[in-house]
CSV table of C-alpha atoms and ligand atoms in Angstrom, one decimal:
chain,number,residue,atom,x,y,z
A,1,MET,CA,-101.5,96.8,198.7
A,2,LYS,CA,-104.7,96.6,200.5
A,3,THR,CA,-106.9,93.9,198.6
A,4,ASP,CA,-109.9,95.8,199.7
A,5,THR,CA,-109.3,98.5,197.0
A,6,PHE,CA,-110.6,96.1,194.3
A,7,ARG,CA,-114.0,95.4,195.8
A,8,GLY,CA,-116.9,96.9,194.2
A,9,ARG,CA,-115.0,98.7,191.4
A,10,ASP,CA,-115.8,99.0,187.8
A,11,PHE,CA,-113.6,97.4,185.1
A,12,LEU,CA,-113.7,99.5,182.0
A,13,THR,CA,-110.3,100.2,181.0
A,14,LEU,CA,-106.7,99.4,182.3
A,15,LEU,CA,-106.1,103.2,182.4
A,16,ASP,CA,-108.3,103.2,185.6
A,17,TRP,CA,-106.0,100.7,187.2
A,18,THR,CA,-102.4,100.9,188.4
A,19,LYS,CA,-99.5,98.7,187.4
A,20,GLU,CA,-99.6,97.2,190.9
A,21,GLU,CA,-103.1,96.6,190.7
A,22,VAL,CA,-102.8,94.8,187.4
A,23,GLU,CA,-99.8,92.6,188.7
A,24,THR,CA,-102.1,91.5,191.4
A,25,ILE,CA,-105.0,90.7,189.1
A,26,LEU,CA,-102.2,88.5,187.1
A,27,ASP,CA,-101.1,86.9,190.2
A,28,VAL,CA,-104.7,86.0,191.3
A,29,ALA,CA,-105.4,84.8,187.6
A,30,LEU,CA,-102.4,82.3,187.8
A,31,ASP,CA,-103.5,81.2,191.1
A,32,LEU,CA,-107.0,80.2,189.8
A,33,LYS,CA,-105.3,78.8,186.8
A,34,ARG,CA,-103.2,76.4,188.7
A,35,ARG,CA,-106.4,75.4,190.7
A,36,TYR,CA,-108.2,74.8,187.7
A,37,ALA,CA,-105.5,72.7,186.5
A,38,LEU,CA,-105.4,70.7,189.6
A,39,GLY,CA,-109.1,70.0,189.4
A,40,GLU,CA,-109.5,71.9,192.9
A,41,LEU,CA,-113.0,73.3,193.3
A,42,HIS,CA,-113.1,77.1,193.7
A,43,ASN,CA,-116.8,77.6,193.9
A,44,HIS,CA,-116.7,79.1,197.4
A,45,ILE,CA,-115.4,82.4,195.9
A,46,LEU,CA,-118.6,83.9,194.4
A,47,PRO,CA,-121.5,81.6,195.5
A,48,ALA,CA,-124.8,82.2,194.3
A,49,LYS,CA,-123.7,85.6,192.8
A,50,THR,CA,-125.1,86.7,189.5
A,51,LEU,CA,-123.3,88.3,186.6
A,52,PHE,CA,-125.7,90.0,184.0
A,53,MET,CA,-124.2,90.0,180.6
A,54,ILE,CA,-125.7,92.2,177.8
A,55,PHE,CA,-124.2,91.8,174.5
A,56,TYR,CA,-125.0,94.3,171.8
A,57,ASN,CA,-122.4,92.3,169.4
A,58,GLN,CA,-121.9,88.7,169.0
A,59,SER,CA,-119.2,86.8,170.8
A,60,LEU,CA,-117.7,83.3,171.2
A,61,ARG,CA,-114.7,83.8,173.7
A,62,THR,CA,-116.1,86.4,175.9
A,63,ARG,CA,-119.5,85.0,176.4
A,64,ASN,CA,-118.1,81.4,177.1
A,65,SER,CA,-115.3,82.4,179.3
A,66,PHE,CA,-117.6,84.5,181.3
A,67,GLU,CA,-120.1,81.9,181.7
A,68,ALA,CA,-117.7,79.2,182.4
A,69,GLY,CA,-115.9,81.4,184.8
A,70,MET,CA,-119.0,82.4,186.7
A,71,THR,CA,-119.9,78.7,187.0
A,72,GLN,CA,-116.3,77.8,188.2
A,73,LEU,CA,-116.5,80.4,191.1
A,74,GLY,CA,-119.9,79.1,192.2
A,75,GLY,CA,-122.2,81.8,190.7
A,76,HIS,CA,-124.2,82.2,187.6
A,77,ALA,CA,-124.0,84.3,184.3
A,78,HIS,CA,-127.1,85.5,182.8
A,79,PHE,CA,-127.1,86.3,179.1
A,80,LEU,CA,-129.1,89.3,177.8
A,81,ASP,CA,-129.3,90.0,174.2
A,82,PRO,CA,-131.1,93.2,173.5
A,83,SER,CA,-131.0,92.8,169.7
A,84,LYS,CA,-133.3,89.8,170.1
A,85,ILE,CA,-135.5,91.0,172.8
A,86,TYR,CA,-135.6,94.8,172.4
A,87,THR,CA,-134.2,97.3,169.5
A,88,PRO,CA,-130.5,97.9,169.9
A,89,ALA,CA,-129.3,101.0,171.6
A,90,LEU,CA,-129.9,104.0,169.1
A,91,PRO,CA,-127.6,107.0,168.5
A,92,GLY,CA,-128.0,109.2,171.5
A,93,LYS,CA,-127.8,106.0,173.7
A,94,GLU,CA,-130.2,107.5,176.4
A,95,VAL,CA,-132.1,104.0,176.0
A,96,ALA,CA,-130.7,100.9,176.8
A,97,TYR,CA,-133.7,99.0,175.3
A,98,SER,CA,-136.5,100.3,173.2
A,99,THR,CA,-138.7,100.8,176.3
A,100,GLU,CA,-136.4,101.6,178.9
A,101,ARG,CA,-133.6,104.0,179.8
A,102,VAL,CA,-130.1,103.1,180.9
A,103,SER,CA,-130.8,104.7,184.2
A,104,ASP,CA,-133.7,102.3,184.8
A,105,VAL,CA,-132.1,99.0,183.5
A,106,ALA,CA,-129.0,99.5,185.4
A,107,ARG,CA,-130.8,100.3,188.7
A,108,VAL,CA,-133.0,97.2,188.3
A,109,LEU,CA,-130.2,94.8,187.4
A,110,ALA,CA,-128.5,96.1,190.4
A,111,ARG,CA,-131.1,95.2,192.7
A,112,MET,CA,-131.1,91.5,191.5
A,113,GLY,CA,-127.4,90.8,190.8
A,114,ASP,CA,-123.7,91.4,191.8
A,115,ALA,CA,-122.2,92.8,188.4
A,116,ILE,CA,-123.3,94.0,184.9
A,117,SER,CA,-121.0,93.3,181.9
A,118,ILE,CA,-121.6,94.9,178.5
A,119,ARG,CA,-120.3,94.6,175.0
A,120,CYS,CA,-121.1,97.3,172.6
A,121,TYR,CA,-119.2,98.7,169.5
A,122,GLY,CA,-119.7,99.6,165.9
A,123,ASP,CA,-123.3,99.4,164.4
A,124,PRO,CA,-125.3,99.7,167.4
A,125,VAL,CA,-123.8,103.1,167.9
A,126,ASP,CA,-123.5,103.8,164.2
A,127,TRP,CA,-119.6,104.0,164.7
A,128,VAL,CA,-119.6,107.3,166.6
A,129,TYR,CA,-116.2,106.8,168.1
A,130,GLY,CA,-116.4,107.0,172.0
A,131,ASP,CA,-120.2,106.5,172.3
A,132,ALA,CA,-120.3,103.0,173.1
A,133,HIS,CA,-117.8,103.6,175.9
A,134,GLU,CA,-120.2,106.4,177.2
A,135,LEU,CA,-122.9,104.0,177.2
A,136,ILE,CA,-120.9,101.6,179.4
A,137,ARG,CA,-119.9,104.5,181.6
A,138,ASN,CA,-123.5,105.6,181.8
A,139,PHE,CA,-124.5,102.1,183.1
A,140,ALA,CA,-121.6,102.2,185.5
A,141,TYR,CA,-122.8,105.5,186.8
A,142,TRP,CA,-126.4,104.2,187.5
A,143,ALA,CA,-125.4,100.7,188.8
A,144,ASP,CA,-124.0,100.6,192.2
A,145,ILE,CA,-122.6,97.2,191.4
A,146,PRO,CA,-119.5,96.6,189.4
A,147,LEU,CA,-119.6,97.2,185.6
A,148,LEU,CA,-117.4,95.0,183.6
A,149,ASN,CA,-116.3,96.2,180.1
A,150,MET,CA,-116.7,93.2,177.7
A,151,GLU,CA,-115.4,95.4,174.6
A,152,CYS,CA,-116.6,98.6,173.6
A,153,ASP,CA,-115.5,101.0,171.0
A,154,LYS,CA,-112.2,102.0,172.8
A,155,TYR,CA,-111.2,99.4,174.9
A,156,HIS,CA,-111.2,95.5,175.4
A,157,PRO,CA,-109.5,95.2,178.8
A,158,PHE,CA,-110.2,91.6,179.5
A,159,GLN,CA,-108.3,90.8,176.3
A,160,ALA,CA,-105.4,92.9,177.2
A,161,LEU,CA,-105.1,91.2,180.5
A,162,ALA,CA,-105.2,87.9,178.8
A,163,ASP,CA,-102.6,89.1,176.4
A,164,VAL,CA,-100.1,90.0,179.1
A,165,LEU,CA,-100.7,87.0,181.1
A,166,THR,CA,-99.9,85.1,178.1
A,167,VAL,CA,-96.5,87.3,177.7
A,168,LYS,CA,-95.8,86.6,181.3
A,169,GLU,CA,-96.2,83.1,181.1
A,170,LYS,CA,-94.0,82.6,177.8
A,171,PHE,CA,-91.2,85.0,178.8
A,172,GLY,CA,-91.2,85.2,182.6
A,173,THR,CA,-90.8,89.1,182.5
A,174,PHE,CA,-91.8,92.3,180.5
A,175,ASN,CA,-88.6,93.9,180.7
A,176,GLY,CA,-86.8,93.6,177.5
A,177,VAL,CA,-89.7,92.1,175.6
A,178,LYS,CA,-90.4,93.8,172.3
A,179,PHE,CA,-94.1,93.7,171.9
A,180,VAL,CA,-95.2,94.5,168.3
A,181,MET,CA,-98.9,95.2,167.9
A,182,SER,CA,-99.4,95.5,164.0
A,183,TRP,CA,-102.5,96.2,161.8
A,184,ALA,CA,-103.0,93.5,159.3
A,185,TYR,CA,-105.3,93.1,156.4
A,186,SER,CA,-108.9,92.0,156.5
A,187,PRO,CA,-111.7,92.1,153.8
A,188,SER,CA,-114.0,93.7,156.6
A,189,VAL,CA,-113.5,97.1,157.6
A,190,HIS,CA,-115.9,96.8,160.4
A,191,LYS,CA,-113.3,96.1,163.1
A,192,PRO,CA,-113.1,98.5,166.4
A,193,ARG,CA,-110.0,99.9,167.8
A,194,ALA,CA,-110.6,98.2,171.0
A,195,VAL,CA,-108.1,95.2,171.0
A,196,PRO,CA,-104.9,97.1,169.7
A,197,GLN,CA,-105.4,100.1,171.9
A,198,SER,CA,-106.1,98.0,175.0
A,199,ALA,CA,-103.0,95.8,173.9
A,200,ILE,CA,-100.6,98.6,173.6
A,201,ILE,CA,-101.8,100.1,176.9
A,202,ALA,CA,-101.4,96.8,178.7
A,203,ALA,CA,-97.8,96.1,177.2
A,204,SER,CA,-96.5,99.4,177.8
A,205,MET,CA,-98.0,99.8,181.2
A,206,MET,CA,-96.4,96.5,182.3
A,207,GLY,CA,-92.8,97.5,180.8
A,208,CYS,CA,-92.6,95.9,177.3
A,209,ASP,CA,-90.8,97.9,174.7
A,210,THR,CA,-93.9,98.5,172.5
A,211,VAL,CA,-94.1,99.1,168.9
A,212,LEU,CA,-97.4,100.1,167.3
A,213,ALA,CA,-97.3,99.3,163.3
A,214,HIS,CA,-99.8,100.3,160.7
A,215,PRO,CA,-100.2,101.7,157.3
A,216,LYS,CA,-101.1,105.5,157.1
A,217,GLY,CA,-104.8,106.0,157.8
A,218,MET,CA,-105.3,103.5,160.6
A,219,GLU,CA,-104.0,105.8,163.4
A,220,LEU,CA,-105.4,105.2,166.9
A,221,ASP,CA,-106.6,107.5,169.6
A,222,ASP,CA,-104.2,110.2,170.6
A,223,GLU,CA,-105.1,109.8,174.2
A,224,VAL,CA,-104.2,106.2,174.3
A,225,LEU,CA,-100.9,106.9,172.4
A,226,ASP,CA,-100.0,109.5,174.9
A,227,SER,CA,-100.8,107.0,177.8
A,228,CYS,CA,-98.4,104.6,176.3
A,229,ARG,CA,-95.6,107.2,176.2
A,230,LYS,CA,-96.2,108.0,179.8
A,231,TYR,CA,-96.1,104.2,181.0
A,232,ALA,CA,-93.0,103.7,178.7
A,233,ALA,CA,-91.4,106.9,180.5
A,234,MET,CA,-92.4,105.5,184.0
A,235,ASN,CA,-90.9,102.1,183.2
A,236,GLY,CA,-87.8,103.1,181.5
A,237,SER,CA,-89.1,101.1,178.3
A,238,SER,CA,-90.0,102.5,174.9
A,239,PHE,CA,-93.0,103.2,172.8
A,240,GLU,CA,-92.7,103.7,169.1
A,241,ILE,CA,-95.0,104.0,166.2
A,242,SER,CA,-93.9,102.7,162.7
A,243,ASN,CA,-95.5,102.7,159.3
A,244,ASP,CA,-93.1,99.9,158.1
A,245,PHE,CA,-94.6,96.2,158.8
A,246,GLU,CA,-91.3,94.5,158.1
A,247,GLU,CA,-89.0,96.9,159.9
A,248,ALA,CA,-91.3,96.9,162.9
A,249,LEU,CA,-91.1,92.9,163.1
A,250,LYS,CA,-87.3,92.9,163.4
A,251,GLY,CA,-86.2,91.3,166.8
A,252,ALA,CA,-89.7,91.2,168.0
A,253,HIS,CA,-90.8,88.8,170.8
A,254,VAL,CA,-94.3,89.1,170.4
A,255,VAL,CA,-95.8,89.4,166.9
A,256,TYR,CA,-99.6,90.4,167.2
A,257,PRO,CA,-101.0,91.5,163.8
A,258,LYS,CA,-104.6,92.2,163.5
A,259,ALA,CA,-107.0,94.5,161.5
A,260,TRP,CA,-108.8,97.5,162.8
A,261,THR,CA,-110.6,100.1,161.0
A,262,ALA,CA,-109.4,103.0,159.0
A,263,VAL,CA,-109.9,106.6,160.3
A,264,PRO,CA,-112.5,107.6,157.8
A,265,MET,CA,-115.0,105.0,158.9
A,266,PHE,CA,-115.8,107.1,161.9
A,267,PRO,CA,-118.1,110.1,161.6
A,268,PRO,CA,-116.6,113.5,162.3
A,269,PRO,CA,-114.7,114.9,164.2
A,270,VAL,CA,-112.8,111.7,164.1
A,271,GLY,CA,-113.3,110.8,160.5
A,272,GLU,CA,-115.7,111.3,157.5
A,273,ARG,CA,-118.0,108.2,158.0
A,274,ASP,CA,-117.0,107.0,154.6
A,275,ASP,CA,-116.9,103.2,154.3
A,276,GLU,CA,-115.7,103.4,150.8
A,277,LYS,CA,-112.7,105.6,151.5
A,278,ALA,CA,-111.8,103.1,154.5
A,279,GLN,CA,-112.2,100.2,152.3
A,280,ALA,CA,-109.8,101.8,149.8
A,281,ILE,CA,-107.2,102.4,152.5
A,282,PHE,CA,-107.6,98.5,153.4
A,283,ASP,CA,-107.3,97.3,149.8
A,284,ALA,CA,-104.1,99.3,149.4
A,285,ASN,CA,-102.5,97.3,152.1
A,286,LYS,CA,-103.4,93.8,151.3
A,287,ASP,CA,-99.7,93.0,152.0
A,288,TRP,CA,-99.9,93.4,155.6
A,289,ILE,CA,-100.4,89.6,156.0
A,290,CYS,CA,-98.4,87.8,158.6
A,291,THR,CA,-96.5,84.9,157.0
A,292,SER,CA,-93.7,82.6,157.7
A,293,ASP,CA,-91.2,85.1,156.1
A,294,HIS,CA,-92.4,87.7,158.5
A,295,MET,CA,-92.0,85.4,161.6
A,296,ALA,CA,-88.5,85.0,160.5
A,297,LEU,CA,-87.6,88.7,160.9
A,298,ALA,CA,-88.7,88.3,164.4
A,299,ASP,CA,-86.6,87.0,167.4
A,300,PRO,CA,-86.1,83.0,167.0
A,301,GLN,CA,-88.3,82.7,170.3
A,302,ALA,CA,-90.7,84.9,169.0
A,303,ILE,CA,-94.6,84.1,169.8
A,304,TYR,CA,-97.4,84.8,167.1
A,305,MET,CA,-100.6,86.3,169.0
A,306,HIS,CA,-104.1,87.0,167.9
A,307,CYS,CA,-107.2,87.8,170.0
A,308,LEU,CA,-109.5,85.6,167.7
A,309,PRO,CA,-111.2,85.4,165.6
A,310,ALA,CA,-108.5,85.7,162.9
A,311,ASP,CA,-109.1,86.4,159.2
A,312,ARG,CA,-107.1,83.3,158.0
A,313,SER,CA,-105.5,84.0,154.6
A,314,PHE,CA,-105.9,87.6,155.1
A,315,GLU,CA,-104.4,88.6,158.4
A,316,VAL,CA,-102.2,85.7,158.8
A,317,THR,CA,-101.4,82.5,156.9
A,318,ASP,CA,-102.5,79.1,158.2
A,319,ASP,CA,-98.8,77.7,158.7
A,320,VAL,CA,-98.3,80.9,161.0
A,321,ILE,CA,-101.5,80.6,163.1
A,322,ASP,CA,-101.2,76.8,163.4
A,323,GLY,CA,-97.5,76.7,163.7
A,324,PRO,CA,-95.2,76.3,166.6
A,325,GLN,CA,-94.8,79.9,167.3
A,326,SER,CA,-98.6,80.4,167.8
A,327,VAL,CA,-100.0,80.9,171.3
A,328,VAL,CA,-103.4,82.1,170.2
A,329,PHE,CA,-105.2,79.1,172.1
A,330,ASP,CA,-103.3,79.8,175.1
A,331,GLU,CA,-104.3,83.4,175.0
A,332,ALA,CA,-108.0,82.5,174.5
A,333,GLU,CA,-107.7,80.2,177.5
A,334,ASN,CA,-106.3,83.1,179.5
A,335,ARG,CA,-109.5,85.0,179.0
A,336,LEU,CA,-111.1,82.5,181.6
A,337,HIS,CA,-108.5,83.1,184.1
A,338,VAL,CA,-108.1,86.8,184.0
A,339,GLN,CA,-111.9,87.3,184.1
A,340,LYS,CA,-112.2,85.0,187.0
A,341,ALA,CA,-109.5,86.9,188.8
A,342,VAL,CA,-111.1,90.3,188.3
A,343,MET,CA,-114.6,88.9,189.2
A,344,SER,CA,-113.2,87.5,192.3
A,345,LEU,CA,-111.6,90.6,193.4
A,346,VAL,CA,-114.5,93.1,192.4
A,347,MET,CA,-117.5,91.0,193.2
A,348,ARG,CA,-116.6,89.7,196.6
B,1,CP,N1,-111.3,88.0,171.2
B,1,CP,C1,-112.5,88.1,171.7
B,1,CP,O1,-113.3,88.9,172.3
B,1,CP,O2,-113.3,87.2,171.1
B,1,CP,P1,-114.9,87.1,170.8
B,1,CP,O3,-115.4,88.2,170.0
B,1,CP,O4,-115.4,85.8,170.4
B,1,CP,O5,-115.6,87.4,172.4
């Protein structure tokens, strides 16, 4: 495969990338991880390059892994917080800031730096499903430098890369690995679908036997589900949906329980924009918490995963997330390595 196919590309969803390209990204991530572990400087890869980071929502892992990553590659990550400096994006999204259009902001930043990364979901777009992704696509249209999706309302592709890199490290293969992405209870209904959607895309693309488990009312995007079925058919693996938490966990190698919002939370045509209805669905499913009894249903070698932050005592008990099967901090660290890999490949 020509490595030049990476240079200059946007990274908005794994659906835009082939399995072969994702395998190359994971290989590069492991190479950079090895160099980092040995203390080998690799700041010659993106010397004096700038990444502009626009956060419409807060972040611990994403912000710090991109900043640290750019420093390690020899460049600089510049933090932009539109909610502090300007008003957030409004429904309609024709403005990036209160005084400037997306087309102007994107073209200005593209004259000064080497990539733009954006996080936007939920309240800044009033939960209109797909609008945050469209905002990022609009930036990508106008900026002639790579656009990196740091999590929108549909996808969190860097989290998914870190997830599958962690699976690769722990099991050495994706074939025969039962990957269970499950909903779990949280007191907050304000949780985007991006992580579960990107996780099942990545797991099924790489060849895991992928199971999506959730109570009724938590259904994900049909287009994402169709893509997972297509990847499973291409890989000779499986993709299943279950409404039974315990049944889904039986024999699992990867247990990944996490909250995402219920369908009524979204305005029409997806849902009804009814927070109370979403809350009622959540509250009827408080027993979807990952405990040691649930982990005992899984394969004895099973790992517990979570993108973090986790809602402890709601999504998961402390003995599981702090226990020997938990790999959540390896998973968080892998954000750094996969993001460095993508930036190295697309920002050269
Ligand atoms: N997992 C993740 O994206 O974490 P942050 O929200 O802290 O960036």
